[in-house]
Amino acid sequence: MNTAERSKLPPIDGARLWRRLEELSTFTRADIAWTRRAFSPEYTAARAWLREAFEAAGLQVHLDAAGNLIGRRPGRRNELKPLATGSHTDTVNAGGRFDGILGVLAGLEVAHALNDANITLEHPFEVIDFLCEEPSDYGISCVGSRAMAGMLSPDMLAASDGQGDTLGQALQRLGARPEALAEADRRQDGFAAFVELHIEQGPMLEREGLAIGAVTDIVGIRRAQLFFEGRPDHAGTTPMDERSDALVAAACVIRQAQRLARQWSRSTPHYVVATVGRMAVSPNASNTVPGQVELTLEVRSNHAPVLKEFWEVLERRCSPAIERLGVQWRVEPRTHVDPVPCAPLVTAAVERAAQRLGLGCRRMPSGAGHDAMYIAHTGPSGMIFIPCLEGRSHSAVEWASPEQVLAGTQVLAATLLELDRQPG
């Protein structure tokens, strides 16, 4: 087969792809729609279905030591590093029908289309269902992609679900081999390129009437727990000027975090968001001044200095007011993941693929974490976004149309074919 034939876009069967999305979505808890947690019975059954679908598309299928389900298609030059695509099939509770599974099934459809058209790429081609991208009961996310990047540590394997079960034991039940985890590490051999298709999980593409997002970088995330120590007193008899109200101090931080994130996102070219997602108040009573507050603050940005400077500025802005309230406070860091740039090679290929197909496209960051950020340690990595209805995700109302799904999969196929023509 000559170069012109190999560069021809294989016909993507949109009906087949949509049918598979519908079928995989049926593997869900009966009591909570669109819920397929990693390691659950629904997840195990979905994995069995997916293995059969991989095999039906002519892929050679295996489960690696970290529990990633991989379908491989040989290339004309099998000594080359493989091209790869994929995502995950686990969900958060009531997580929706497209987050994760779109990227896996779009990759499967590309493989099936190549098979139907009798097109053999220069590179081997892999479609990967990464294990447990969403936060698990063991407190660890991106389990499979971390392992491929050599970042799944013994401490993580020993993490417990609170009932005595460990992540390592869960991997064994799934058929993985945590004792041989080094076999799943792909850093040495690596990928020629990795491309992940995903719904945007935000409103920008829909708002701008665009079909495709060429992702430039994936945000870093810094989380910390904040503790406020005041003094519990009677709410009716303690004068306002004599209170040490821990909740008022916490409110100061919450308000300033929101103001700072809005200010920086408007005045700088960087993506910045801040969220308080958890809070505990004690005593939690209507007739008692709150004496203790604990909350979790998360900051995300695609610019590493922001993740450091945000906390420093927040402390400077809040400390004087909190001191006047007579409240003590401290910040305890919990997790810190740096931003990951997407490979310019991949981002540019996505843009050209969209242009070739006559689809509107813009460059944009990802505000969510993805498996692609860990796979970036194994070779050039990038992402394609398609719109989702009203930007909603991690929700039962999550939706993308068949036309949007098809367009994204066509861009994925065109991107992979262009990357296949790159040297080496």
CSV table of C-alpha atoms in Angstrom, one decimal:
chain,number,residue,atom,x,y,z
A,1,MET,CA,0.0,0.0,0.0
A,2,ASN,CA,1.5,3.4,-1.0
A,3,THR,CA,1.7,6.6,1.0
A,4,ALA,CA,-1.4,8.1,-0.7
A,5,GLU,CA,-3.5,5.1,0.2
A,6,ARG,CA,-2.3,5.1,3.8
A,7,SER,CA,-3.1,8.8,4.2
A,8,LYS,CA,-6.7,8.3,3.1
A,9,LEU,CA,-9.1,8.7,6.0
A,10,PRO,CA,-10.9,5.4,6.7
A,11,PRO,CA,-14.7,5.7,6.7
A,12,ILE,CA,-15.8,6.1,10.3
A,13,ASP,CA,-19.1,4.2,11.0
A,14,GLY,CA,-21.0,6.7,13.1
A,15,ALA,CA,-23.9,4.3,13.7
A,16,ARG,CA,-21.6,1.6,14.9
A,17,LEU,CA,-19.8,4.0,17.2
A,18,TRP,CA,-23.0,5.3,18.7
A,19,ARG,CA,-24.4,1.8,19.2
A,20,ARG,CA,-21.3,0.9,21.2
A,21,LEU,CA,-21.7,4.0,23.3
A,22,GLU,CA,-25.2,3.0,24.0
A,23,GLU,CA,-24.3,-0.6,24.8
A,24,LEU,CA,-21.4,0.2,27.1
A,25,SER,CA,-23.5,2.7,29.0
A,26,THR,CA,-25.9,-0.1,30.0
A,27,PHE,CA,-23.2,-1.4,32.3
A,28,THR,CA,-24.3,0.7,35.3
A,29,ARG,CA,-25.7,0.4,38.8
A,30,ALA,CA,-29.4,-0.1,38.8
A,31,ASP,CA,-29.9,2.4,41.6
A,32,ILE,CA,-27.6,5.1,40.3
A,33,ALA,CA,-27.8,5.8,36.6
A,34,TRP,CA,-24.5,6.0,34.6
A,35,THR,CA,-22.4,4.7,37.5
A,36,ARG,CA,-19.6,2.3,36.8
A,37,ARG,CA,-17.0,2.6,39.5
A,38,ALA,CA,-13.6,1.0,39.0
A,39,PHE,CA,-13.4,-2.6,40.4
A,40,SER,CA,-17.2,-2.9,40.7
A,41,PRO,CA,-19.2,-5.8,39.2
A,42,GLU,CA,-20.5,-3.4,36.5
A,43,TYR,CA,-16.9,-2.4,35.6
A,44,THR,CA,-15.8,-6.0,35.4
A,45,ALA,CA,-18.7,-6.9,33.1
A,46,ALA,CA,-18.1,-3.8,30.9
A,47,ARG,CA,-14.4,-4.8,30.6
A,48,ALA,CA,-15.5,-8.3,29.4
A,49,TRP,CA,-17.7,-6.7,26.8
A,50,LEU,CA,-15.0,-4.4,25.7
A,51,ARG,CA,-12.5,-7.2,25.3
A,52,GLU,CA,-14.9,-8.9,22.9
A,53,ALA,CA,-15.4,-5.6,21.0
A,54,PHE,CA,-11.6,-5.2,20.7
A,55,GLU,CA,-11.2,-8.7,19.4
A,56,ALA,CA,-14.1,-8.1,16.9
A,57,ALA,CA,-12.2,-5.1,15.5
A,58,GLY,CA,-9.1,-7.3,14.8
A,59,LEU,CA,-7.1,-6.2,17.8
A,60,GLN,CA,-4.7,-8.4,19.8
A,61,VAL,CA,-5.9,-7.9,23.4
A,62,HIS,CA,-4.1,-8.2,26.7
A,63,LEU,CA,-4.4,-6.9,30.3
A,64,ASP,CA,-1.1,-5.4,31.4
A,65,ALA,CA,0.3,-5.8,34.9
A,66,ALA,CA,-1.4,-2.5,36.1
A,67,GLY,CA,-4.8,-3.6,34.8
A,68,ASN,CA,-4.9,-1.6,31.6
A,69,LEU,CA,-6.9,-3.3,28.8
A,70,ILE,CA,-4.9,-2.9,25.6
A,71,GLY,CA,-5.8,-3.7,22.1
A,72,ARG,CA,-2.9,-3.7,19.6
A,73,ARG,CA,-2.9,-3.7,15.8
A,74,PRO,CA,0.4,-4.5,14.1
A,75,GLY,CA,2.0,-1.9,11.8
A,76,ARG,CA,4.0,-2.3,8.6
A,77,ARG,CA,7.1,-1.5,10.8
A,78,ASN,CA,6.6,-3.2,14.1
A,79,GLU,CA,10.0,-2.0,15.3
A,80,LEU,CA,8.6,1.5,15.5
A,81,LYS,CA,7.1,2.9,18.7
A,82,PRO,CA,3.3,2.5,18.6
A,83,LEU,CA,0.8,5.2,18.1
A,84,ALA,CA,-1.9,5.1,20.8
A,85,THR,CA,-5.2,6.4,21.8
A,86,GLY,CA,-7.7,5.7,24.5
A,87,SER,CA,-9.2,6.9,27.8
A,88,HIS,CA,-11.1,5.2,30.6
A,89,THR,CA,-14.4,3.4,31.2
A,90,ASP,CA,-14.9,4.0,34.9
A,91,THR,CA,-17.1,6.8,36.1
A,92,VAL,CA,-17.8,8.9,39.2
A,93,ASN,CA,-21.2,8.3,40.8
A,94,ALA,CA,-24.0,9.4,38.4
A,95,GLY,CA,-21.1,10.4,36.1
A,96,GLY,CA,-22.7,10.4,32.7
A,97,ARG,CA,-22.4,8.6,29.4
A,98,PHE,CA,-19.5,10.2,27.6
A,99,ASP,CA,-16.7,11.1,30.0
A,100,GLY,CA,-13.9,8.6,29.4
A,101,ILE,CA,-15.8,6.0,27.4
A,102,LEU,CA,-15.9,8.2,24.3
A,103,GLY,CA,-12.1,8.2,24.0
A,104,VAL,CA,-11.9,4.4,24.3
A,105,LEU,CA,-14.8,3.6,21.9
A,106,ALA,CA,-13.6,6.3,19.4
A,107,GLY,CA,-10.2,4.6,19.4
A,108,LEU,CA,-11.9,1.2,18.9
A,109,GLU,CA,-13.9,2.6,16.0
A,110,VAL,CA,-10.7,4.0,14.3
A,111,ALA,CA,-9.2,0.5,14.6
A,112,HIS,CA,-12.3,-1.1,13.2
A,113,ALA,CA,-12.4,1.4,10.3
A,114,LEU,CA,-8.8,0.7,9.5
A,115,ASN,CA,-9.5,-3.0,9.5
A,116,ASP,CA,-12.6,-2.5,7.3
A,117,ALA,CA,-10.6,-0.5,4.8
A,118,ASN,CA,-7.6,-2.8,4.9
A,119,ILE,CA,-5.3,0.0,5.9
A,120,THR,CA,-2.1,-0.8,7.8
A,121,LEU,CA,-0.3,2.0,9.5
A,122,GLU,CA,3.4,2.3,9.5
A,123,HIS,CA,3.4,2.2,13.3
A,124,PRO,CA,1.7,-0.4,15.5
A,125,PHE,CA,-1.5,1.1,16.9
A,126,GLU,CA,-2.8,0.6,20.4
A,127,VAL,CA,-6.2,1.4,21.9
A,128,ILE,CA,-6.1,1.6,25.7
A,129,ASP,CA,-8.7,1.5,28.4
A,130,PHE,CA,-6.7,2.9,31.3
A,131,LEU,CA,-7.6,1.5,34.7
A,132,CYS,CA,-9.4,3.7,37.2
A,133,GLU,CA,-8.9,7.3,35.9
A,134,GLU,CA,-11.5,8.7,38.3
A,135,PRO,CA,-10.8,9.0,42.1
A,136,SER,CA,-11.1,5.5,43.6
A,137,ASP,CA,-12.3,4.2,46.9
A,138,TYR,CA,-8.6,3.9,47.7
A,139,GLY,CA,-8.0,7.7,47.2
A,140,ILE,CA,-5.9,7.2,44.1
A,141,SER,CA,-6.9,8.3,40.6
A,142,CYS,CA,-5.3,7.6,37.1
A,143,VAL,CA,-4.1,4.2,38.4
A,144,GLY,CA,-3.3,2.7,35.0
A,145,SER,CA,-1.8,5.7,33.4
A,146,ARG,CA,0.3,6.4,36.5
A,147,ALA,CA,1.7,2.9,36.2
A,148,MET,CA,2.6,3.4,32.6
A,149,ALA,CA,4.5,6.5,33.7
A,150,GLY,CA,6.3,4.7,36.5
A,151,MET,CA,4.4,6.8,39.1
A,152,LEU,CA,2.3,4.1,40.9
A,153,SER,CA,4.2,3.7,44.1
A,154,PRO,CA,4.2,1.0,46.7
A,155,ASP,CA,2.5,3.4,49.1
A,156,MET,CA,-0.3,3.8,46.6
A,157,LEU,CA,-0.7,0.1,46.2
A,158,ALA,CA,-1.0,-0.2,50.0
A,159,ALA,CA,-3.7,2.5,50.2
A,160,SER,CA,-6.8,1.2,51.9
A,161,ASP,CA,-10.5,1.8,51.2
A,162,GLY,CA,-11.1,2.2,54.9
A,163,GLN,CA,-12.4,-1.3,55.3
A,164,GLY,CA,-9.1,-3.1,55.1
A,165,ASP,CA,-9.0,-3.7,51.4
A,166,THR,CA,-6.0,-2.3,49.5
A,167,LEU,CA,-5.5,-1.0,46.0
A,168,GLY,CA,-3.0,-3.8,45.4
A,169,GLN,CA,-5.6,-6.5,46.4
A,170,ALA,CA,-8.2,-4.8,44.1
A,171,LEU,CA,-5.7,-5.0,41.2
A,172,GLN,CA,-5.2,-8.7,41.8
A,173,ARG,CA,-8.9,-9.4,41.8
A,174,LEU,CA,-9.1,-7.7,38.4
A,175,GLY,CA,-6.5,-10.0,37.0
A,176,ALA,CA,-3.6,-7.5,37.2
A,177,ARG,CA,-0.2,-8.3,38.7
A,178,PRO,CA,0.9,-5.5,41.1
A,179,GLU,CA,4.0,-7.5,42.0
A,180,ALA,CA,5.2,-7.1,38.4
A,181,LEU,CA,4.2,-3.5,38.0
A,182,ALA,CA,7.5,-2.6,36.3
A,183,GLU,CA,6.3,-4.5,33.2
A,184,ALA,CA,3.5,-1.9,32.7
A,185,ASP,CA,6.0,1.0,32.7
A,186,ARG,CA,6.2,2.3,29.2
A,187,ARG,CA,8.7,5.1,29.7
A,188,GLN,CA,11.7,3.3,28.2
A,189,ASP,CA,10.0,2.0,25.0
A,190,GLY,CA,7.4,4.8,24.9
A,191,PHE,CA,4.8,5.8,22.4
A,192,ALA,CA,5.4,7.6,19.1
A,193,ALA,CA,2.4,9.7,20.0
A,194,PHE,CA,-0.7,9.4,22.2
A,195,VAL,CA,-4.0,11.2,21.4
A,196,GLU,CA,-7.0,11.2,23.7
A,197,LEU,CA,-10.5,12.2,22.6
A,198,HIS,CA,-12.7,13.6,25.3
A,199,ILE,CA,-15.7,15.8,25.8
A,200,GLU,CA,-14.7,19.3,26.9
A,201,GLN,CA,-16.5,19.1,30.3
A,202,GLY,CA,-16.8,22.9,30.0
A,203,PRO,CA,-18.9,25.4,27.9
A,204,MET,CA,-16.4,27.2,25.6
A,205,LEU,CA,-16.7,25.1,22.4
A,206,GLU,CA,-20.5,25.1,22.5
A,207,ARG,CA,-20.6,28.8,23.4
A,208,GLU,CA,-18.4,29.6,20.4
A,209,GLY,CA,-20.1,27.3,18.0
A,210,LEU,CA,-16.9,25.2,17.4
A,211,ALA,CA,-16.6,21.5,16.8
A,212,ILE,CA,-13.1,20.8,18.0
A,213,GLY,CA,-10.7,21.9,20.7
A,214,ALA,CA,-7.0,21.3,20.2
A,215,VAL,CA,-5.7,21.0,23.8
A,216,THR,CA,-2.5,22.9,24.6
A,217,ASP,CA,-2.0,21.9,28.2
A,218,ILE,CA,-3.6,20.1,31.1
A,219,VAL,CA,-3.9,22.1,34.4
A,220,GLY,CA,-1.9,21.4,37.5
A,221,ILE,CA,-3.8,21.0,40.7
A,222,ARG,CA,-2.8,22.0,44.2
A,223,ARG,CA,-5.0,20.9,47.1
A,224,ALA,CA,-4.7,21.7,50.8
A,225,GLN,CA,-6.7,21.4,54.0
A,226,LEU,CA,-7.2,24.6,56.0
A,227,PHE,CA,-7.8,24.6,59.7
A,228,PHE,CA,-9.4,27.5,61.7
A,229,GLU,CA,-9.3,27.6,65.5
A,230,GLY,CA,-11.5,30.1,67.2
A,231,ARG,CA,-13.6,29.9,70.4
A,232,PRO,CA,-17.0,28.3,70.8
A,233,ASP,CA,-19.3,30.6,72.7
A,234,HIS,CA,-23.0,31.2,73.4
A,235,ALA,CA,-24.5,32.8,70.2
A,236,GLY,CA,-27.0,34.8,72.2
A,237,THR,CA,-24.9,36.2,75.0
A,238,THR,CA,-21.5,36.8,73.4
A,239,PRO,CA,-21.1,40.4,72.0
A,240,MET,CA,-20.1,40.6,68.4
A,241,ASP,CA,-16.9,42.4,69.2
A,242,GLU,CA,-15.8,39.7,71.6
A,243,ARG,CA,-16.2,36.7,69.4
A,244,SER,CA,-13.5,34.5,67.8
A,245,ASP,CA,-15.7,33.1,65.1
A,246,ALA,CA,-13.8,30.4,63.1
A,247,LEU,CA,-16.5,30.3,60.4
A,248,VAL,CA,-16.3,34.0,59.7
A,249,ALA,CA,-12.5,33.5,59.3
A,250,ALA,CA,-13.1,30.6,56.9
A,251,ALA,CA,-15.6,32.8,55.0
A,252,CYS,CA,-12.9,35.4,54.5
A,253,VAL,CA,-10.6,32.9,52.9
A,254,ILE,CA,-13.4,31.5,50.7
A,255,ARG,CA,-14.4,34.9,49.5
A,256,GLN,CA,-10.8,36.0,48.8
A,257,ALA,CA,-10.0,32.8,47.0
A,258,GLN,CA,-12.9,33.4,44.7
A,259,ARG,CA,-12.0,37.0,44.1
A,260,LEU,CA,-8.3,36.2,43.4
A,261,ALA,CA,-9.1,33.4,41.0
A,262,ARG,CA,-11.6,35.7,39.1
A,263,GLN,CA,-9.1,38.5,39.1
A,264,TRP,CA,-6.2,36.5,37.8
A,265,SER,CA,-8.3,34.6,35.1
A,266,ARG,CA,-9.4,38.0,33.8
A,267,SER,CA,-6.1,39.9,34.0
A,268,THR,CA,-3.6,37.2,32.9
A,269,PRO,CA,-3.6,34.8,29.9
A,270,HIS,CA,-3.6,31.8,32.3
A,271,TYR,CA,-6.4,29.5,33.3
A,272,VAL,CA,-7.1,29.8,37.0
A,273,VAL,CA,-9.9,28.4,39.1
A,274,ALA,CA,-10.3,27.9,42.9
A,275,THR,CA,-12.9,25.8,44.7
A,276,VAL,CA,-13.8,25.0,48.3
A,277,GLY,CA,-15.3,21.6,47.9
A,278,ARG,CA,-15.6,20.3,51.5
A,279,MET,CA,-16.2,21.9,54.9
A,280,ALA,CA,-16.7,20.8,58.5
A,281,VAL,CA,-17.9,23.2,61.2
A,282,SER,CA,-17.8,22.5,65.0
A,283,PRO,CA,-19.9,23.0,67.0
A,284,ASN,CA,-22.4,22.8,64.1
A,285,ALA,CA,-25.3,24.4,66.0
A,286,SER,CA,-27.5,27.4,65.5
A,287,ASN,CA,-27.0,28.7,69.0
A,288,THR,CA,-23.2,28.4,69.3
A,289,VAL,CA,-20.4,30.5,67.8
A,290,PRO,CA,-18.3,28.2,65.6
A,291,GLY,CA,-15.1,27.3,67.3
A,292,GLN,CA,-13.4,25.1,64.6
A,293,VAL,CA,-13.7,24.9,60.9
A,294,GLU,CA,-11.9,22.6,58.5
A,295,LEU,CA,-12.1,23.0,54.7
A,296,THR,CA,-10.4,21.8,51.5
A,297,LEU,CA,-9.3,24.3,48.9
A,298,GLU,CA,-8.3,23.3,45.4
A,299,VAL,CA,-6.5,25.6,42.9
A,300,ARG,CA,-6.0,24.7,39.3
A,301,SER,CA,-4.0,26.5,36.6
A,302,ASN,CA,-2.1,25.7,33.5
A,303,HIS,CA,0.8,28.0,34.7
A,304,ALA,CA,3.0,26.5,37.4
A,305,PRO,CA,3.9,29.8,39.1
A,306,VAL,CA,0.2,30.5,39.7
A,307,LEU,CA,-0.1,27.3,41.8
A,308,LYS,CA,2.6,28.7,44.1
A,309,GLU,CA,1.8,32.4,44.1
A,310,PHE,CA,-1.9,32.0,44.6
A,311,TRP,CA,-1.5,30.6,48.1
A,312,GLU,CA,1.1,33.3,49.0
A,313,VAL,CA,-1.2,36.1,47.9
A,314,LEU,CA,-4.2,34.5,49.6
A,315,GLU,CA,-2.4,34.3,52.9
A,316,ARG,CA,-1.3,38.0,52.7
A,317,ARG,CA,-4.8,39.2,51.9
A,318,CYS,CA,-6.5,37.1,54.6
A,319,SER,CA,-4.1,37.0,57.6
A,320,PRO,CA,-4.7,40.6,58.9
A,321,ALA,CA,-8.5,40.2,58.9
A,322,ILE,CA,-8.3,36.7,60.5
A,323,GLU,CA,-5.9,38.0,63.2
A,324,ARG,CA,-8.4,40.8,64.0
A,325,LEU,CA,-11.0,38.1,64.6
A,326,GLY,CA,-8.8,36.3,67.1
A,327,VAL,CA,-8.7,33.1,65.1
A,328,GLN,CA,-5.6,31.0,64.4
A,329,TRP,CA,-5.3,29.3,61.0
A,330,ARG,CA,-3.0,27.0,59.2
A,331,VAL,CA,-2.7,25.4,55.7
A,332,GLU,CA,-1.6,21.8,55.3
A,333,PRO,CA,-0.7,20.8,51.7
A,334,ARG,CA,-2.3,17.6,50.5
A,335,THR,CA,-1.5,17.1,46.8
A,336,HIS,CA,0.3,19.0,44.1
A,337,VAL,CA,0.4,18.0,40.4
A,338,ASP,CA,2.2,20.3,38.0
A,339,PRO,CA,0.6,21.4,34.7
A,340,VAL,CA,1.5,19.3,31.8
A,341,PRO,CA,1.9,20.8,28.3
A,342,CYS,CA,0.6,18.9,25.4
A,343,ALA,CA,3.1,18.1,22.6
A,344,PRO,CA,3.1,20.8,20.0
A,345,LEU,CA,3.4,18.0,17.4
A,346,VAL,CA,0.1,16.6,18.5
A,347,THR,CA,-1.7,19.9,19.0
A,348,ALA,CA,-0.7,21.1,15.5
A,349,ALA,CA,-1.8,17.7,14.0
A,350,VAL,CA,-5.2,18.1,15.6
A,351,GLU,CA,-5.6,21.6,14.2
A,352,ARG,CA,-4.7,20.5,10.7
A,353,ALA,CA,-7.0,17.5,10.9
A,354,ALA,CA,-9.9,19.7,11.9
A,355,GLN,CA,-9.1,22.1,9.0
A,356,ARG,CA,-8.9,19.3,6.6
A,357,LEU,CA,-12.4,18.2,7.6
A,358,GLY,CA,-13.8,21.7,7.5
A,359,LEU,CA,-14.5,21.8,11.2
A,360,GLY,CA,-14.1,24.9,13.4
A,361,CYS,CA,-11.3,24.5,15.9
A,362,ARG,CA,-9.6,26.5,18.7
A,363,ARG,CA,-6.6,26.0,20.9
A,364,MET,CA,-7.6,25.6,24.6
A,365,PRO,CA,-6.3,24.3,27.9
A,366,SER,CA,-8.0,21.4,29.8
A,367,GLY,CA,-9.2,22.4,33.2
A,368,ALA,CA,-9.6,18.7,34.2
A,369,GLY,CA,-7.0,16.1,34.7
A,370,HIS,CA,-6.8,13.2,32.3
A,371,ASP,CA,-4.8,10.1,31.6
A,372,ALA,CA,-3.0,12.0,28.9
A,373,MET,CA,-1.1,14.0,31.5
A,374,TYR,CA,0.7,10.9,32.8
A,375,ILE,CA,1.2,9.4,29.3
A,376,ALA,CA,3.0,12.6,28.5
A,377,HIS,CA,6.0,11.0,30.4
A,378,THR,CA,6.1,8.2,27.8
A,379,GLY,CA,6.1,10.3,24.6
A,380,PRO,CA,4.3,13.1,22.7
A,381,SER,CA,0.8,13.4,24.2
A,382,GLY,CA,-2.2,15.5,23.3
A,383,MET,CA,-5.9,15.7,23.4
A,384,ILE,CA,-9.0,16.5,21.2
A,385,PHE,CA,-12.1,18.0,22.8
A,386,ILE,CA,-15.6,18.0,21.4
A,387,PRO,CA,-18.5,20.1,22.9
A,388,CYS,CA,-20.8,18.8,25.5
A,389,LEU,CA,-24.3,20.2,26.2
A,390,GLU,CA,-24.1,23.3,28.3
A,391,GLY,CA,-20.6,22.3,29.4
A,392,ARG,CA,-22.1,19.8,31.9
A,393,SER,CA,-20.1,16.7,33.0
A,394,HIS,CA,-19.8,14.4,36.0
A,395,SER,CA,-23.6,14.6,35.9
A,396,ALA,CA,-26.5,12.4,34.7
A,397,VAL,CA,-27.4,15.1,32.1
A,398,GLU,CA,-23.9,14.9,30.4
A,399,TRP,CA,-24.5,14.8,26.6
A,400,ALA,CA,-22.9,15.0,23.3
A,401,SER,CA,-24.8,14.5,20.0
A,402,PRO,CA,-24.1,11.7,17.5
A,403,GLU,CA,-22.8,14.3,15.0
A,404,GLN,CA,-20.4,15.8,17.6
A,405,VAL,CA,-19.1,12.3,18.5
A,406,LEU,CA,-18.6,11.4,14.8
A,407,ALA,CA,-16.8,14.7,14.1
A,408,GLY,CA,-14.4,14.1,17.0
A,409,THR,CA,-13.7,10.5,15.9
A,410,GLN,CA,-13.0,11.7,12.4
A,411,VAL,CA,-10.5,14.2,13.7
A,412,LEU,CA,-8.9,11.5,15.9
A,413,ALA,CA,-8.5,9.3,12.8
A,414,ALA,CA,-7.1,12.1,10.7
A,415,THR,CA,-4.7,13.1,13.5
A,416,LEU,CA,-3.4,9.6,13.9
A,417,LEU,CA,-2.9,9.2,10.2
A,418,GLU,CA,-0.9,12.4,10.0
A,419,LEU,CA,1.2,11.3,13.0
A,420,ASP,CA,1.8,8.0,11.4
A,421,ARG,CA,3.6,9.8,8.6
A,422,GLN,CA,6.0,11.5,11.0
A,423,PRO,CA,9.6,10.1,10.8
A,424,GLY,CA,10.3,7.4,13.3
